[in-house]
Every structure is written in structure tokens, then in C-alpha cells.
Coordinates of C-alpha atoms in Angstrom, one line a residue:
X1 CA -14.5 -7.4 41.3
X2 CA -16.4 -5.0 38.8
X3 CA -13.9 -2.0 37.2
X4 CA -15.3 0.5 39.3
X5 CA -14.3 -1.5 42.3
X6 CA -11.1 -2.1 40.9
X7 CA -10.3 1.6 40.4
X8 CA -11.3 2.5 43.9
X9 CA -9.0 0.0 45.2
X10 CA -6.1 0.8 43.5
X11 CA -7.0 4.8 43.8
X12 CA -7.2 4.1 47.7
X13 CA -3.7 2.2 47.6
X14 CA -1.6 4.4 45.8
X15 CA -3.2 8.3 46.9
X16 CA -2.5 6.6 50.5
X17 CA -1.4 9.3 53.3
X18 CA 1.5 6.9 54.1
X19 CA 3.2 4.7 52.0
X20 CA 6.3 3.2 50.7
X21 CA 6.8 3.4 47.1
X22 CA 9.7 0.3 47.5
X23 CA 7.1 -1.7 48.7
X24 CA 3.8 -1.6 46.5
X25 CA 6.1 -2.0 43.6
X26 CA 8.9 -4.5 45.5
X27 CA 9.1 -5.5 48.4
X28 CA 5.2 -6.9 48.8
X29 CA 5.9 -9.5 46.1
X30 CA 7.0 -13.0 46.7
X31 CA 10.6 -12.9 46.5
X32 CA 11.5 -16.0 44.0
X33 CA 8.5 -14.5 41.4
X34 CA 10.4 -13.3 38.5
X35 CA 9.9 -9.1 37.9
X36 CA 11.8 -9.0 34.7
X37 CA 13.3 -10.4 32.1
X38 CA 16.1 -8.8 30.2
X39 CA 17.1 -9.9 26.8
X40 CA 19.6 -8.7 24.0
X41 CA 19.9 -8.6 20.5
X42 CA 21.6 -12.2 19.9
X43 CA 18.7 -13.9 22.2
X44 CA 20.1 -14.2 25.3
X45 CA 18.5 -13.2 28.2
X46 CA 18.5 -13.7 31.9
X47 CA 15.5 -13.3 34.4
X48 CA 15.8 -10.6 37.5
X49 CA 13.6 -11.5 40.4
X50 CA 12.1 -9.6 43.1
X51 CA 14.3 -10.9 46.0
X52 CA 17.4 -10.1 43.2
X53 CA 15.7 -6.8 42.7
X54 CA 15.3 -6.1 47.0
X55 CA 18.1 -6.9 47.8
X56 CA 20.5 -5.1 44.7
X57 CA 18.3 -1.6 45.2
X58 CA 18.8 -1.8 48.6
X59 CA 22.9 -1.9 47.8
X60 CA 22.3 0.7 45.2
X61 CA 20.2 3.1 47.6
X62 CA 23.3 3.0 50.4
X63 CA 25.4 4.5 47.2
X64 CA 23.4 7.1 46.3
X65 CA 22.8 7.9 50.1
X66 CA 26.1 8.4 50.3
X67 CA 26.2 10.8 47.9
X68 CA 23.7 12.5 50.1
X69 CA 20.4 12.0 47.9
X70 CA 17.2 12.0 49.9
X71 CA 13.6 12.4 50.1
X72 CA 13.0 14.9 47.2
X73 CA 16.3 15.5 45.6
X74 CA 15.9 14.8 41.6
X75 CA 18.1 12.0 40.0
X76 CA 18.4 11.4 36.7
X77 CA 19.6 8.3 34.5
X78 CA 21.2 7.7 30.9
X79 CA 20.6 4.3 30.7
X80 CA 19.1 1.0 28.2
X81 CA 17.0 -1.3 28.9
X82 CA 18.7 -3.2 31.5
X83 CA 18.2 -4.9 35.2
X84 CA 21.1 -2.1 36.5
X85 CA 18.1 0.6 35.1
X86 CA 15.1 -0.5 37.0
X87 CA 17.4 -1.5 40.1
X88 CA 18.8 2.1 40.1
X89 CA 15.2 3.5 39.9
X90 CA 13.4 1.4 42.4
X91 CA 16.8 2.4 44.5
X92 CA 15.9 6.3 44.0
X93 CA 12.3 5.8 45.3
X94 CA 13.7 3.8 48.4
X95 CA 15.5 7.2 49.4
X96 CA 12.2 9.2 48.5
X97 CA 13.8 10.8 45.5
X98 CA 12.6 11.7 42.5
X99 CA 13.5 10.4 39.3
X100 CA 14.2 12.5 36.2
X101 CA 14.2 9.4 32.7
X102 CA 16.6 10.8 30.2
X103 CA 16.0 9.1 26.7
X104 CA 19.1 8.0 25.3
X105 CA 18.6 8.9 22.1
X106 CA 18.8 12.2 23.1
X107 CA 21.7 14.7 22.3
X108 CA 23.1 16.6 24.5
X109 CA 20.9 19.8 24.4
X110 CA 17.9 17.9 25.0
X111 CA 19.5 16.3 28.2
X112 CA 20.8 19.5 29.3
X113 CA 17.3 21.0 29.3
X114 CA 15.8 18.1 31.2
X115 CA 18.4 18.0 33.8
X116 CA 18.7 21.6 34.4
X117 CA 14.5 22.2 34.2
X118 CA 14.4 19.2 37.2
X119 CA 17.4 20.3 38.9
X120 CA 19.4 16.9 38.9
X121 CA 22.5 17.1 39.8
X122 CA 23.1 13.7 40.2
X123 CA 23.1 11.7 36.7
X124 CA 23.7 7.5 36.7
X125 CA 25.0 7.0 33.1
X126 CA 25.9 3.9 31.3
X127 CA 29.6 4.0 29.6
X128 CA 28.3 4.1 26.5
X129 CA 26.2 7.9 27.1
X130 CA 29.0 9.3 29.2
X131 CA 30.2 11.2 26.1
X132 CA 26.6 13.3 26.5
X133 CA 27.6 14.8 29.8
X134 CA 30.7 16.5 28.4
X135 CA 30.6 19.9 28.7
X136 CA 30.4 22.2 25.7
X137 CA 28.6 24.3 23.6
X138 CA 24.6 22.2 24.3
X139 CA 25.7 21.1 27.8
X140 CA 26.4 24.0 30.4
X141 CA 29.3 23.0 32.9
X142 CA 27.1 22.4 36.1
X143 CA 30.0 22.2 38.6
X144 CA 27.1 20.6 41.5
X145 CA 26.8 17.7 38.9
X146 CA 27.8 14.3 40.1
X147 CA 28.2 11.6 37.0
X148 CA 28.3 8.1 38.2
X149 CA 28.9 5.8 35.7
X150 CA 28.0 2.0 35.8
X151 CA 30.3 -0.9 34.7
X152 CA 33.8 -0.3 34.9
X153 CA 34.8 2.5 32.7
X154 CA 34.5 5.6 34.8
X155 CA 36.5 8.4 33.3
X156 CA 38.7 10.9 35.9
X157 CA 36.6 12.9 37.4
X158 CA 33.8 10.7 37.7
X159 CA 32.6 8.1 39.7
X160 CA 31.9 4.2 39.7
X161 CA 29.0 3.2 40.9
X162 CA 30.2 -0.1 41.8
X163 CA 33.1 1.2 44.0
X164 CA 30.2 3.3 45.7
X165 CA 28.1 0.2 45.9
X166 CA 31.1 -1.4 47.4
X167 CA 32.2 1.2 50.1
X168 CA 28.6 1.5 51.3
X169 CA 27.0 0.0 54.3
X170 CA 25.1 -3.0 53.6
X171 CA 22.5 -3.2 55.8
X172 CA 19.5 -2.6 54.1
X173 CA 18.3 1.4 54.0
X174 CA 15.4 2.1 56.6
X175 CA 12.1 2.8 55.0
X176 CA 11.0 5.9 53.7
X177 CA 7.2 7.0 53.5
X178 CA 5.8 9.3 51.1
X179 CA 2.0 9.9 50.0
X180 CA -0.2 9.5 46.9
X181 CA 0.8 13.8 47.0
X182 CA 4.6 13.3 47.1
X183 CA 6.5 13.3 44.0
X184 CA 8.1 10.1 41.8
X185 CA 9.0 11.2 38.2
X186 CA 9.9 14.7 37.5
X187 CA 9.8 14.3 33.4
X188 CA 9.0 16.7 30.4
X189 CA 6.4 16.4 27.9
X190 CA 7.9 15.3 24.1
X191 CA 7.6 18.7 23.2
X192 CA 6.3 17.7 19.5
X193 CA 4.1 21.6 19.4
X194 CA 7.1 23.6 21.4
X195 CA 9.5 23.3 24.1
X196 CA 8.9 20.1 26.4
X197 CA 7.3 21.7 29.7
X198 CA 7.9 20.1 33.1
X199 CA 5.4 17.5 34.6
X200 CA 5.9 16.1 38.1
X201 CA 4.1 12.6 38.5
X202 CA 2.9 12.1 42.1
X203 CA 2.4 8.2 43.7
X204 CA -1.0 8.5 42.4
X205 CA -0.3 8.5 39.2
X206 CA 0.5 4.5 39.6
X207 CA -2.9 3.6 39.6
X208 CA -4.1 5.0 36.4
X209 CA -1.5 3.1 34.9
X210 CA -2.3 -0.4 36.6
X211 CA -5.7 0.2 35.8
X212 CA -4.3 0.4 31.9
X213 CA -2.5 -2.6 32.2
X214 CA -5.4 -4.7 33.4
X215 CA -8.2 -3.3 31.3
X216 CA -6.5 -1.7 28.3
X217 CA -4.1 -3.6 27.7
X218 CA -5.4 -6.9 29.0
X219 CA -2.3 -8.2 30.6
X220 CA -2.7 -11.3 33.5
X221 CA -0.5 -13.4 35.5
X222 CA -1.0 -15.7 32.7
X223 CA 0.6 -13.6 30.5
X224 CA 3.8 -13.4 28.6
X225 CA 4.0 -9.6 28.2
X226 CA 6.8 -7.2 26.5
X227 CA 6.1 -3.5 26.0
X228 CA 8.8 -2.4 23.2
X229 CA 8.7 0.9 24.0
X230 CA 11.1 3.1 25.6
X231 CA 11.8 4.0 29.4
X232 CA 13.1 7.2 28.7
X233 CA 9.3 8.5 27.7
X234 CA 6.2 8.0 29.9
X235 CA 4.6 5.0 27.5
X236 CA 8.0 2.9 28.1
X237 CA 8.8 4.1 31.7
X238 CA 5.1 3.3 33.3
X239 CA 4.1 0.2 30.8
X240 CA 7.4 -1.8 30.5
X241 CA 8.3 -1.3 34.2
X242 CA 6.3 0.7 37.0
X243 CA 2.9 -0.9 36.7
X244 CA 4.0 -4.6 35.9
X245 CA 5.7 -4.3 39.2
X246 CA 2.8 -2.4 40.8
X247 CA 0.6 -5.6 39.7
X248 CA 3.4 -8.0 40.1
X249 CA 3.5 -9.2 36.8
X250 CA 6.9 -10.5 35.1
X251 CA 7.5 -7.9 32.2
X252 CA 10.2 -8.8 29.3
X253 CA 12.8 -6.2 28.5
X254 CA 14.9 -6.3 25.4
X255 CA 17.9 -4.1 25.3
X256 CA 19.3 -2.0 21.8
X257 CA 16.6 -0.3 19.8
X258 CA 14.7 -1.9 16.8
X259 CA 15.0 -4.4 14.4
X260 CA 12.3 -6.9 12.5
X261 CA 14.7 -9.5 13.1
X262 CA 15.7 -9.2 16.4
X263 CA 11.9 -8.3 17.0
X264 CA 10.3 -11.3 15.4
X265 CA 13.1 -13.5 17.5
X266 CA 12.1 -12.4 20.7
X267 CA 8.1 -13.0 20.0
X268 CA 8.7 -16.2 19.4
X269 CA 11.9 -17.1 21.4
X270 CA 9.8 -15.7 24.8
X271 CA 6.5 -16.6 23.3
X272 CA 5.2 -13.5 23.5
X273 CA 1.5 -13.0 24.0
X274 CA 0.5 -9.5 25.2
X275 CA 2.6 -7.2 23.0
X276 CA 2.7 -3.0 23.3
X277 CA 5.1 -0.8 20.7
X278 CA 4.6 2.2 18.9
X279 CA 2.9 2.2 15.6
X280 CA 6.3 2.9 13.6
X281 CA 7.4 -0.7 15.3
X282 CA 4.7 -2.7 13.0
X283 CA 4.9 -0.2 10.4
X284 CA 8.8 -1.2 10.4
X285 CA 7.5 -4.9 10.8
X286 CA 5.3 -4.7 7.8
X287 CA 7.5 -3.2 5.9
X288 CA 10.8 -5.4 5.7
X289 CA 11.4 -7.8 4.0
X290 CA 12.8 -10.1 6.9
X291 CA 10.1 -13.0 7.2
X292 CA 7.2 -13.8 9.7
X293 CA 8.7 -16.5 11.8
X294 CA 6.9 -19.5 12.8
X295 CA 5.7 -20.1 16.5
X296 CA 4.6 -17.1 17.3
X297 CA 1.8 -17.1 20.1
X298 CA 0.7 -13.4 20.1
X299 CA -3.1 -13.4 21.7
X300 CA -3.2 -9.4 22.3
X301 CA -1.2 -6.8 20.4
X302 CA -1.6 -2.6 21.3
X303 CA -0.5 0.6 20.0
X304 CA 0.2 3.8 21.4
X305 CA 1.9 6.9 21.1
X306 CA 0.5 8.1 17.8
X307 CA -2.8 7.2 15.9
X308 CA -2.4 3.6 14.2
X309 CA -2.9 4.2 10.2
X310 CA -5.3 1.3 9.1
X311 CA -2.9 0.0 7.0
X312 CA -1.4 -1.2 10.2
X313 CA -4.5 -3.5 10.8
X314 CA -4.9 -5.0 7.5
X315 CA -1.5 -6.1 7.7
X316 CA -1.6 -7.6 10.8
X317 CA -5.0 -9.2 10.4
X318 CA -3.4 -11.1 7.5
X319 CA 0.3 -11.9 9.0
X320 CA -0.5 -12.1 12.5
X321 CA -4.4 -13.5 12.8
X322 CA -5.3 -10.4 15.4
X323 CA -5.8 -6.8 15.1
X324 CA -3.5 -4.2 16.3
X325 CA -5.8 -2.1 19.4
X326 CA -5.1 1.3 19.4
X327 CA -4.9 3.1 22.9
X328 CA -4.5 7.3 23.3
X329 CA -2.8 8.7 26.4
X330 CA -0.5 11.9 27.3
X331 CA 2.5 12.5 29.3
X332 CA 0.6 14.3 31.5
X333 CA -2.7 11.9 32.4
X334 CA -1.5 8.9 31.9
X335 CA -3.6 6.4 29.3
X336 CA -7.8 7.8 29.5
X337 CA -8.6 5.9 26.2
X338 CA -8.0 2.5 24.9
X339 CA -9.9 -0.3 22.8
X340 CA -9.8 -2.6 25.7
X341 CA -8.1 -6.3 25.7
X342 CA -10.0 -6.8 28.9
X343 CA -12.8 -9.8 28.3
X344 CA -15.0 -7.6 30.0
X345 CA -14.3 -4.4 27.7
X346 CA -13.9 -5.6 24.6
X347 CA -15.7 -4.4 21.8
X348 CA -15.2 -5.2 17.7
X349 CA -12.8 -2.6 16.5
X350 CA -13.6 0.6 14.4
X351 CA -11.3 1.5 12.0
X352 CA -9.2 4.7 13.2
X353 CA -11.1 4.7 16.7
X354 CA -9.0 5.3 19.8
X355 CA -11.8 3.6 22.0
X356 CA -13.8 4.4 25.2
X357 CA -12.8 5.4 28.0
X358 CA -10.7 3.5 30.4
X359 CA -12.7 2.2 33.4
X360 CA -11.4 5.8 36.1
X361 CA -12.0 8.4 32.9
X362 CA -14.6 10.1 32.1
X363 CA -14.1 12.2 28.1
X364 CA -15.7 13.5 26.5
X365 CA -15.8 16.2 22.8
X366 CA -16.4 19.5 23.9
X367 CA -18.0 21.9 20.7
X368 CA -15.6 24.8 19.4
X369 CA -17.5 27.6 20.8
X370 CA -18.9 27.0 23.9
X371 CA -16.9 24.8 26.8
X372 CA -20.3 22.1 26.2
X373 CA -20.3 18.6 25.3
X374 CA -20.7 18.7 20.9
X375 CA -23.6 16.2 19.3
X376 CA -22.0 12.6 18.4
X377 CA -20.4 13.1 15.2
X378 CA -19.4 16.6 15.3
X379 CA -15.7 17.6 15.1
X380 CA -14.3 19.0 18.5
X381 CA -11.9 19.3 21.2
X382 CA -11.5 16.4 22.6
X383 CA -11.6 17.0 27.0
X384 CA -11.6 14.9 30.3
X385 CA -14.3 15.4 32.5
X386 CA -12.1 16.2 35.6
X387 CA -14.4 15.3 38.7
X388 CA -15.8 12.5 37.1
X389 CA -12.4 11.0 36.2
X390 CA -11.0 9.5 40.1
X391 CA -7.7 8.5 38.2
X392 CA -7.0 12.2 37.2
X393 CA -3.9 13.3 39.0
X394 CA -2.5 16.6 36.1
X395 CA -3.3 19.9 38.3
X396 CA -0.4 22.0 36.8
X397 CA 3.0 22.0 35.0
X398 CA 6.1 22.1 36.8
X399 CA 6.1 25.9 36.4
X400 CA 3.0 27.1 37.7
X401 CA 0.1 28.5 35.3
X402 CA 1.7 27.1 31.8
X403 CA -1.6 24.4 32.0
X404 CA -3.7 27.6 31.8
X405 CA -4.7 26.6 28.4
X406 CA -5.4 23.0 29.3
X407 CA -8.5 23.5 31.6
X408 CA -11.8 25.3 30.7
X409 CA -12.3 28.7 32.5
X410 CA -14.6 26.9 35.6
X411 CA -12.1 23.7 35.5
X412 CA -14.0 21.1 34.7
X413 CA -12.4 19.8 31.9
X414 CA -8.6 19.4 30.7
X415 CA -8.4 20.0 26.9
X416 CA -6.2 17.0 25.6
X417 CA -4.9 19.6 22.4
X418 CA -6.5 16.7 20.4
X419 CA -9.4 17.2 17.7
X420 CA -12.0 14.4 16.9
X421 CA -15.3 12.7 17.6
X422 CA -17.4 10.3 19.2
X423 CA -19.6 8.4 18.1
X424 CA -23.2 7.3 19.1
X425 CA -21.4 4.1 20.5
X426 CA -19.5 6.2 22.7
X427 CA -16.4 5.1 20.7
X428 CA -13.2 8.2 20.5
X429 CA -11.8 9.2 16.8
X430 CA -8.8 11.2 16.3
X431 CA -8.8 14.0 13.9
X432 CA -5.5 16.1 14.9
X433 CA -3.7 17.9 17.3
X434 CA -6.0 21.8 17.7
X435 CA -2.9 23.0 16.1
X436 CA -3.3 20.6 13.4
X437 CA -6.2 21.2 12.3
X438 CA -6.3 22.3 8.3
X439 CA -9.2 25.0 7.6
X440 CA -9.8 25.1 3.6
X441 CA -12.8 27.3 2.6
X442 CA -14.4 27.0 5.4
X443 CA -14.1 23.1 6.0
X444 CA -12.4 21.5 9.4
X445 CA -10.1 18.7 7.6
X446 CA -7.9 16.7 10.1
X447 CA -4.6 15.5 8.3
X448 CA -4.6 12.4 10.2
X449 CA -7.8 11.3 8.0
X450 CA -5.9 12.2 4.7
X451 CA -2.7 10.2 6.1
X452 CA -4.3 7.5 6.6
X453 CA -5.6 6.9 2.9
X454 CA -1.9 7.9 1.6
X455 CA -0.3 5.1 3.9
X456 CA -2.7 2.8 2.6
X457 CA -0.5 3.3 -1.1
X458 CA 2.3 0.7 -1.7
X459 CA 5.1 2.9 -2.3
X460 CA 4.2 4.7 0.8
X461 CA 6.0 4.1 3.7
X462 CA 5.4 6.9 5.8
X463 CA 3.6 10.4 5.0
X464 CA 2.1 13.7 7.3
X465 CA -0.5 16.4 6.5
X466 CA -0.2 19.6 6.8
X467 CA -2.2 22.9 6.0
X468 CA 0.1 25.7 3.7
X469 CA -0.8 29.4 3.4
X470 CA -3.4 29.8 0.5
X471 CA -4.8 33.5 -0.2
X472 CA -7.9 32.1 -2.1
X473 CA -9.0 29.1 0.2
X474 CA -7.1 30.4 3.7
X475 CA -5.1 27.4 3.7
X476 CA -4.8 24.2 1.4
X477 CA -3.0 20.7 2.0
X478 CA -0.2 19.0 1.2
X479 CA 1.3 16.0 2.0
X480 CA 5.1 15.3 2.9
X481 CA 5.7 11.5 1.7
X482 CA 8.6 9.1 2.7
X483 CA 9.0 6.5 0.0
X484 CA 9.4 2.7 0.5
X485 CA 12.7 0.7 -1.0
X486 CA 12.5 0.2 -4.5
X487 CA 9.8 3.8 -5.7
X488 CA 10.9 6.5 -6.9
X489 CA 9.8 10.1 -6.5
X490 CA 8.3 11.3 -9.9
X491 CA 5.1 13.5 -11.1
X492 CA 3.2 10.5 -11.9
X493 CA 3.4 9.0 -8.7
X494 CA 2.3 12.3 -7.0
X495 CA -0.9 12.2 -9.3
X496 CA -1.5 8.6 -8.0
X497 CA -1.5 9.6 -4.7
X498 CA -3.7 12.8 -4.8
X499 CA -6.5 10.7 -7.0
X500 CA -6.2 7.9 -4.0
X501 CA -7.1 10.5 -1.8
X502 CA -9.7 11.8 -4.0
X503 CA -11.1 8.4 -4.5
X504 CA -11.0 7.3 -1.0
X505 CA -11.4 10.1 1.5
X506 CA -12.9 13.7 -0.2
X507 CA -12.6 15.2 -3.3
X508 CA -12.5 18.6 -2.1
X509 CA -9.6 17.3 0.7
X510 CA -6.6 15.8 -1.6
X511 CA -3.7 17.1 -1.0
X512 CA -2.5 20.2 -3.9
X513 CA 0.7 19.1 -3.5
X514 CA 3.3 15.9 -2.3
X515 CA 6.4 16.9 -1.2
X516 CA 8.8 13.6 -1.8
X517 CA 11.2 14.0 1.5
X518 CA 14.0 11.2 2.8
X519 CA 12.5 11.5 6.4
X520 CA 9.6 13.0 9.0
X521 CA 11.0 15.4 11.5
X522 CA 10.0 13.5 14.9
X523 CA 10.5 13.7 18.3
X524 CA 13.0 11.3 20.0
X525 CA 10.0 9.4 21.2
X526 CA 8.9 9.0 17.4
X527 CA 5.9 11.4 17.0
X528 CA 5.8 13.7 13.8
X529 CA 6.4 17.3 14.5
X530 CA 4.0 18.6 11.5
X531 CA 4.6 21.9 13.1
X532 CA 8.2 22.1 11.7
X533 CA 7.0 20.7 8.0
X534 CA 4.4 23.6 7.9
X535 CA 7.4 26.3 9.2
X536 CA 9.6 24.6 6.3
X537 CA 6.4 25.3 3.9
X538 CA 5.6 29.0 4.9
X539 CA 9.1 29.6 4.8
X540 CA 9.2 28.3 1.9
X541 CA 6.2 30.3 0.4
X542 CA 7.7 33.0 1.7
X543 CA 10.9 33.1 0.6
X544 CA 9.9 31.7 -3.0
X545 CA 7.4 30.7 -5.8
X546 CA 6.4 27.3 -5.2
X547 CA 7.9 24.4 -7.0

């Protein structure tokens, strides 16, 4: 079956009229295949299949039917990695509710915002995040809000979720019906240039994110697969969970967040072969000191989330035999870009590319001035062509007319935000965010260029790019620089890393000054905010001389 046959398929399946979410992603499978497999931190793990997984949502469903959630009503969880998590969402979508992911690294002012923007009222919370829920000064008192807590240690005033499980009927619940139209995740976007907005994922959505999994990121039934990343953000959610058990594919889960250790263990303890994290997770892998293991059997490795430094690659093409592919998607689309796995798709990589378009997408770099399609090469705004992309499913935000500034004026495109190329090849570069971009005397610099040269530096461990107020040259750059184990911040170093950059990138584009800082300001989900750094720095300009 060709892509294109392949995307009308799946776009036919899931923007269905009538259909049951349990189903396509349950319920259709054979019921002794295994749907997940949950590890921990020591390496023990145990494997969920999807009669297990029928038969426990259904039980988990009667609870929260009980509770009188339906077809619509938003619930939300504060839960790891676990089987209770994706039983407790497959159980939402057998009512025909909508689920609300709540990160648990969040604090409680970034739950409260997310709960109160969806309207759940109902949150499912693991001992372990109850504390979050507490009212107080970052989490308003909502008296309709019903906390049911998992395990055994619900507080007064709460409620177990296994005594609901166990006062509930349990026959199975009847089948609800949606349509590719109705809702299924009701999240926010990571909010890393303002205040998260509200996206509300319909059925549809499913298929762009199959269609990723097959052709992006390569994945068969062959495969021993484990995206890393979190469920609480879109990546995690849709790549660790709701398209392996669209396509029926077994899909590892390891609980407790990162280690090298515990992440070279489970490679090689599950054998790994299809792997998906973040780039910070080999950047962290790189960078300790904990040994490559033997018997590893990695075949395809992935990024996403943030553009993959090339320092990244080098690294892994030494350690690891393979490259690192790097893949771009949003909160709100889904994944349009990837340098494919897919034998089909598969092209030699070019260093900082995010690829071609995934089979469903059309992109393409729109000029600064006019809402047209820019010469290969040139620096633009980087847009999906909306009627040529069938896998396109974003029409608004949650509050109608905030995505005025993400479609041209006659609709045809949505503006990613994102400035870069594309080349003659057809192949996708990132520059920047738009609000990124550094203008210096007249020159469009992207910082993610210049960080890229600065990571490549030993005592580097992690550095971002900004653009600080200038009155000769408008604005001028400077770099904010994390420091491995074992440098030191000093003025010598700082020369070092501006003549790397003069060296290596442009002499006119080095950065006029390298702020030496303990840590980035990032999202939860583990994206820089430079936004924050260049507040800090006008602030700072403001306030003061420059030191």
C-alpha cells in the first residue's frame, strides 16, 4: 500500500461519522497481544495485554459512571507512567469523555490553570500528587471537584478509586459512539512564548499520529519500541500510548523520570530497537559519565520536541553506530515533519534539517512580506498548506479567535511560529521561533544556528541565544551558557566560545556577550523559554550598566 493510500485509510477510519474510540484503539485487537509494557527504575517490569486492558477499563469506566461522567464531561489525571494511567484513559473514552493530561511535574498553579481552562472537575491522582490538589494560595478551592485517588491512601474527603471500582456494576459499560468531530483530549499548548492556550483534539487527530508512527518514526510489529517521553505533553501522550494502540503495536513504558543508568538498562534489558526521547535525554546520555552498556540492539533512534544540536549526532554516530533523526511537530497539528525511518522515506541526513514532510502534510516557507511561497534558501515563516494537508485537523483554540494569528488572511496556511528554510531537496531547517528571531544591522540571525556551534564546545553542556537591546545595531546577541562538571565560568573561556562561533558559524553573528548561568528557564516539557532570558536582559539593561 503506497503512503497516500495509507493516509486515506486511516483518515477514512478515524474522521468516521460513527465510531468507538474503545474499539480502534482496544477492543479490535487480539486479546492475548501484549499493548504495553511497564517497567521501573530497578528493571522490573510486567506486560499489560489488551484482554487485561478490556476488561480493567471496562471496571474502571462503571467507577467513573458512577460518578456521573459521560459523553463530553472533561477528566483529568495526575498520574506516571503506569498500566492504572492508560486503563483510566482508555476507561474515559469508553464513557465518551474527554480527557484533560496533567504533567506531573507540574506545580500546582500550572494544574490549576489546566483544570479550570477544561473545566474538569473530576481529577484521578496517584498518592504521590495528591498534595497538588490542596487548596491554597495557586489552587482555587473548586467545591464541584471530585479527587479520586488510586492505591490505597485516599485522604478524608476523597475518594478511592478501588472502592469505586469495587461498588460498581461489573457488567461491561454499553458502547458509546462518537465521530472523527467529537472531542478526545482537551490539553494546552506548553506555553514556552505566553500563557498555554486551550486545544481540543478531535478523533481525527489519531490518524496523523499513526501515520507518524509508521513513516516517521518507522515503528513495525517487529519492533521493540519505547518512546521516553512524557504523557502529560502531546509528544508522550500520542507516541508512547494512543497510536501504538491505534496500530496495535506493544509500546514499553518505564515509570520515574530520567536517568543514564536506568536508561541504558532498559535499552538493553528490553532490547530496545525503535527509540523516541527529547533531545535533553541524549544530551544527558552523552554527557554522564555512566558507561555505554553492552547489548544494545538500537536499529532507529528519533528526536522531538526541540531542534537536535549536531553535537547530538556526532555523539551518537560514535557510541551508538546510528544517527539520531530529528522530527518537528506542535501541540496543535500533530507531527507534519520528520526525517523518516520508513524504508520507503528515508533519505541520508542533513545536519540541523527537520526533514520533509510527513506522507498527509503539505509545508511549505512562506516569504516575510507577502503570504507566497519564498525561493529555496531564503529565511521565512515556516506554514502548512491547509487543503493540501488531509491529516490537518487545528481549526481554532479552545477560546474562539486566539488562532487568528496562525492562519493567513484567505486561510490557506497555518503559520507554525517557526522561522527557517527549505532547501532545493525539499528538506525543512529550523532557524527559530518568529519571536526568536535576532535582527542585528539589518541581518535575520536565528539563535538556534549560533547554539548549535556553542554546544559543539566541551565545557558546554547546554546554552540559548538570544537578541539584547543595542542602540547602534538594533539588537545584538548573547549567549546564556550552562557549564558541564568539572569548567569553570571565567573571561577566558567566554573568549573561547565567541571565537568558536566566529570561526564556525559568522563573524559578524558571535555572540557580544556569554552569560555563565546554573540553568535554562524551560517549560515542564523541557523547551527553553528564551523569552524570559531576553526579559531578564532588557531588564537588566534597563535597570543597569551592563556587566
Amino acid at each position: 500500500m503506497s503512503a497516500a493510500d495509507r493516509v486515506a485509510e486511516l483518515t477514512a477510519t478515524f474522521a468516521a461519522p460513527s465510531l468507538s474510540v474503545a474499539r480502534l484503539l482496544c477492543d479490535q485487537h487480539p486479546a492475548d497481544r501484549v499493548a504495553f509494557i511497564v517497567a521501573d527504575g530497578t528493571g522490573e517490569s510486567s506486560e499489560l495485554t489488551y484482554g487485561e486492558l478490556a476488561e480493567n477499563s471496562h471496571r474502571h469506566a462503571r467507577a467513573l459512571q458512577e460518578l456521573g461522567i459521560g459523553p463530553g464531561d472533561r477528566v483529568a489525571t495526575l498520574m506516571g507512567k503506569s498500566s492504572d494511567l492508560v486503563t483510566v484513559i482508555l476507561a474515559i473514552w469508553r464513557l465518551g469523555a474527554v480527557y484533560v493530561p496533567l504533567f506531573t511535574a507540574f506545580a500546582p498553579q500550572a494544574i490549576a490553570l489546566r483544570l479550570e481552562g477544561a473545566g474538569a472537575h473530576v481529577v484521578v491522582v496517584e498518592p504521590g500528587q495528591r498534595h497538588k490538589l490542596d487548596p491554597g494560595p495557586d489552587m482555587p478551592d473548586d467545591p464541584q471537584r471530585r479527587i479520586i485517588v488510586t492505591g490505597n491512601a485516599a485522604s478524608p474527603g476523597d475518594t478511592s478509586l478501588a472502592d469505586l471500582i469495587a461498588a460498581a456494576s461489573p457488567e461491561p459499560v454499553p458502547a458509546v459512539t462518537t465521530s472523527g468531530d467529537g472531542p478526545l483530549v482537551h490539553m494546552f499548548t506548553s506555553g514556552t512564548t505566553g500563557k498555554p492556550k486551550g486545544v481540543i483534539h478531535p478523533v481525527s487527530y489519531i490518524a496523523g499520529w499513526q501515520i507518524y508512527l509508521e513513516y516517521g518514526l518507522g515503528v513495525t510489529r517487529d519492533s521493540s519500541y519505547w518512546c521516553a517521553a512524557d504523557p502529560g505533553w502531546a509528544y508522550g501522550l500520542y507516541s508512547a500510548i494512543v497510536a501504538p494502540m491505534a496500530a496495535g503495536i506493544p509500546s514499553l513504558l518505564l515509570s520515574g523520570g530520567f536517568s543514564a543508568e536506568t536508561t541504558w538498562r532498559t535499552l538493553v534489558d528490553h532490547q530496545v530497537t525503535d527509540f523516541a526521547a527529547a533531545p535533553t535525554v541524549y544530551r544527558g546520555l552523552r554527557s554522564s559519565s555512566v558507561p555505554v552498556p553492552q547489548g544494545l540492539r538500537l536499529q532507529r533512534a528519533s528526536s522531538a520536541g526541540e531542534p537536535l544540536t549536531p553535537e547530538v549526532n556526532e555523539w551518537a554516530s560514535t557510541v551508538l553506530g546510528l544517527a539520531v533523526h530529528d522530527h518537528f511537530g506542535q501541540t496543535e497539528v500533530g507531527m507534519p515533519l520528520a526525517n523518516h525511518h520508513h524504508p520507503e522515506l528515508t533519505r541520508p541526513l542533513k545536519t540541523g534539517s527537520m526533514g520533509r514532510p510527513v506522507p498527509g502534510w503539505s509545508l511549505t516557507v512562506l516569504g516575510d512580506e507577502k503570504d507566497e511561497p519564498a525561493e529555496p534558501g531564503v529565511l521565512g515563516r515556516v506554514a502548512i498548506d491547509v487543503p493540501a494537508s488531509p491529516l490537518m485537523t487545528f481549526r481554532d483554540y479552545q477560546i474562539p479567535g486566539q488562532s487568528g494569528s496562525k492562519f493567513t488572511a484567505d486561510g490557506r496556511y497555518y503559520l507554525t511560529g517557526d522561522a527557517g528554510r527549505v532547501d532545493d531537496d525539499a528538506d525543512f531547517f529550523f532557524s527559530s521561533r518568529d519571536d526568536d528571531v535576532i535582527i542585528m544591522a539589518g541581518y535575520r540571525i536565528g539563535p538556534f544556528e549560533i547554539e548549535s556551534v556553542l554546544a559543539q564546545h566541551p565545557a558546554v553542556a547546554e546554552c540559548s541565544v538570544i537578541g539584547a537591546p543595542d542602540e547602534v545595531r538594533g539588537e545584538v546577541i548573547e549567549a546564556y551558557v550552562v557549564l558541564r562538571d568539572g569548567h569553570d565560568a571565567s573571561p577566558e573561556l567566554a573568549t573561547e566560545l565567541q571565537l568558536l562561533v566566529k570561526t564556525r558559524y559568522a563573524a559578524h553573528a558571535y555572540p557580544r556577550r556569554i552569560h555563565f548561568i546554573d540553568a535554562l528557564p524551560k517549560t515542564p516539557s523541557g523547551k527553553t523559554q528564551r523569552y524570559l532570558l531576553r526579559n531578564r536582559r532588557r531588564t537588566e539593561l534597563a535597570t543597569s550598566e551592563p556587566r
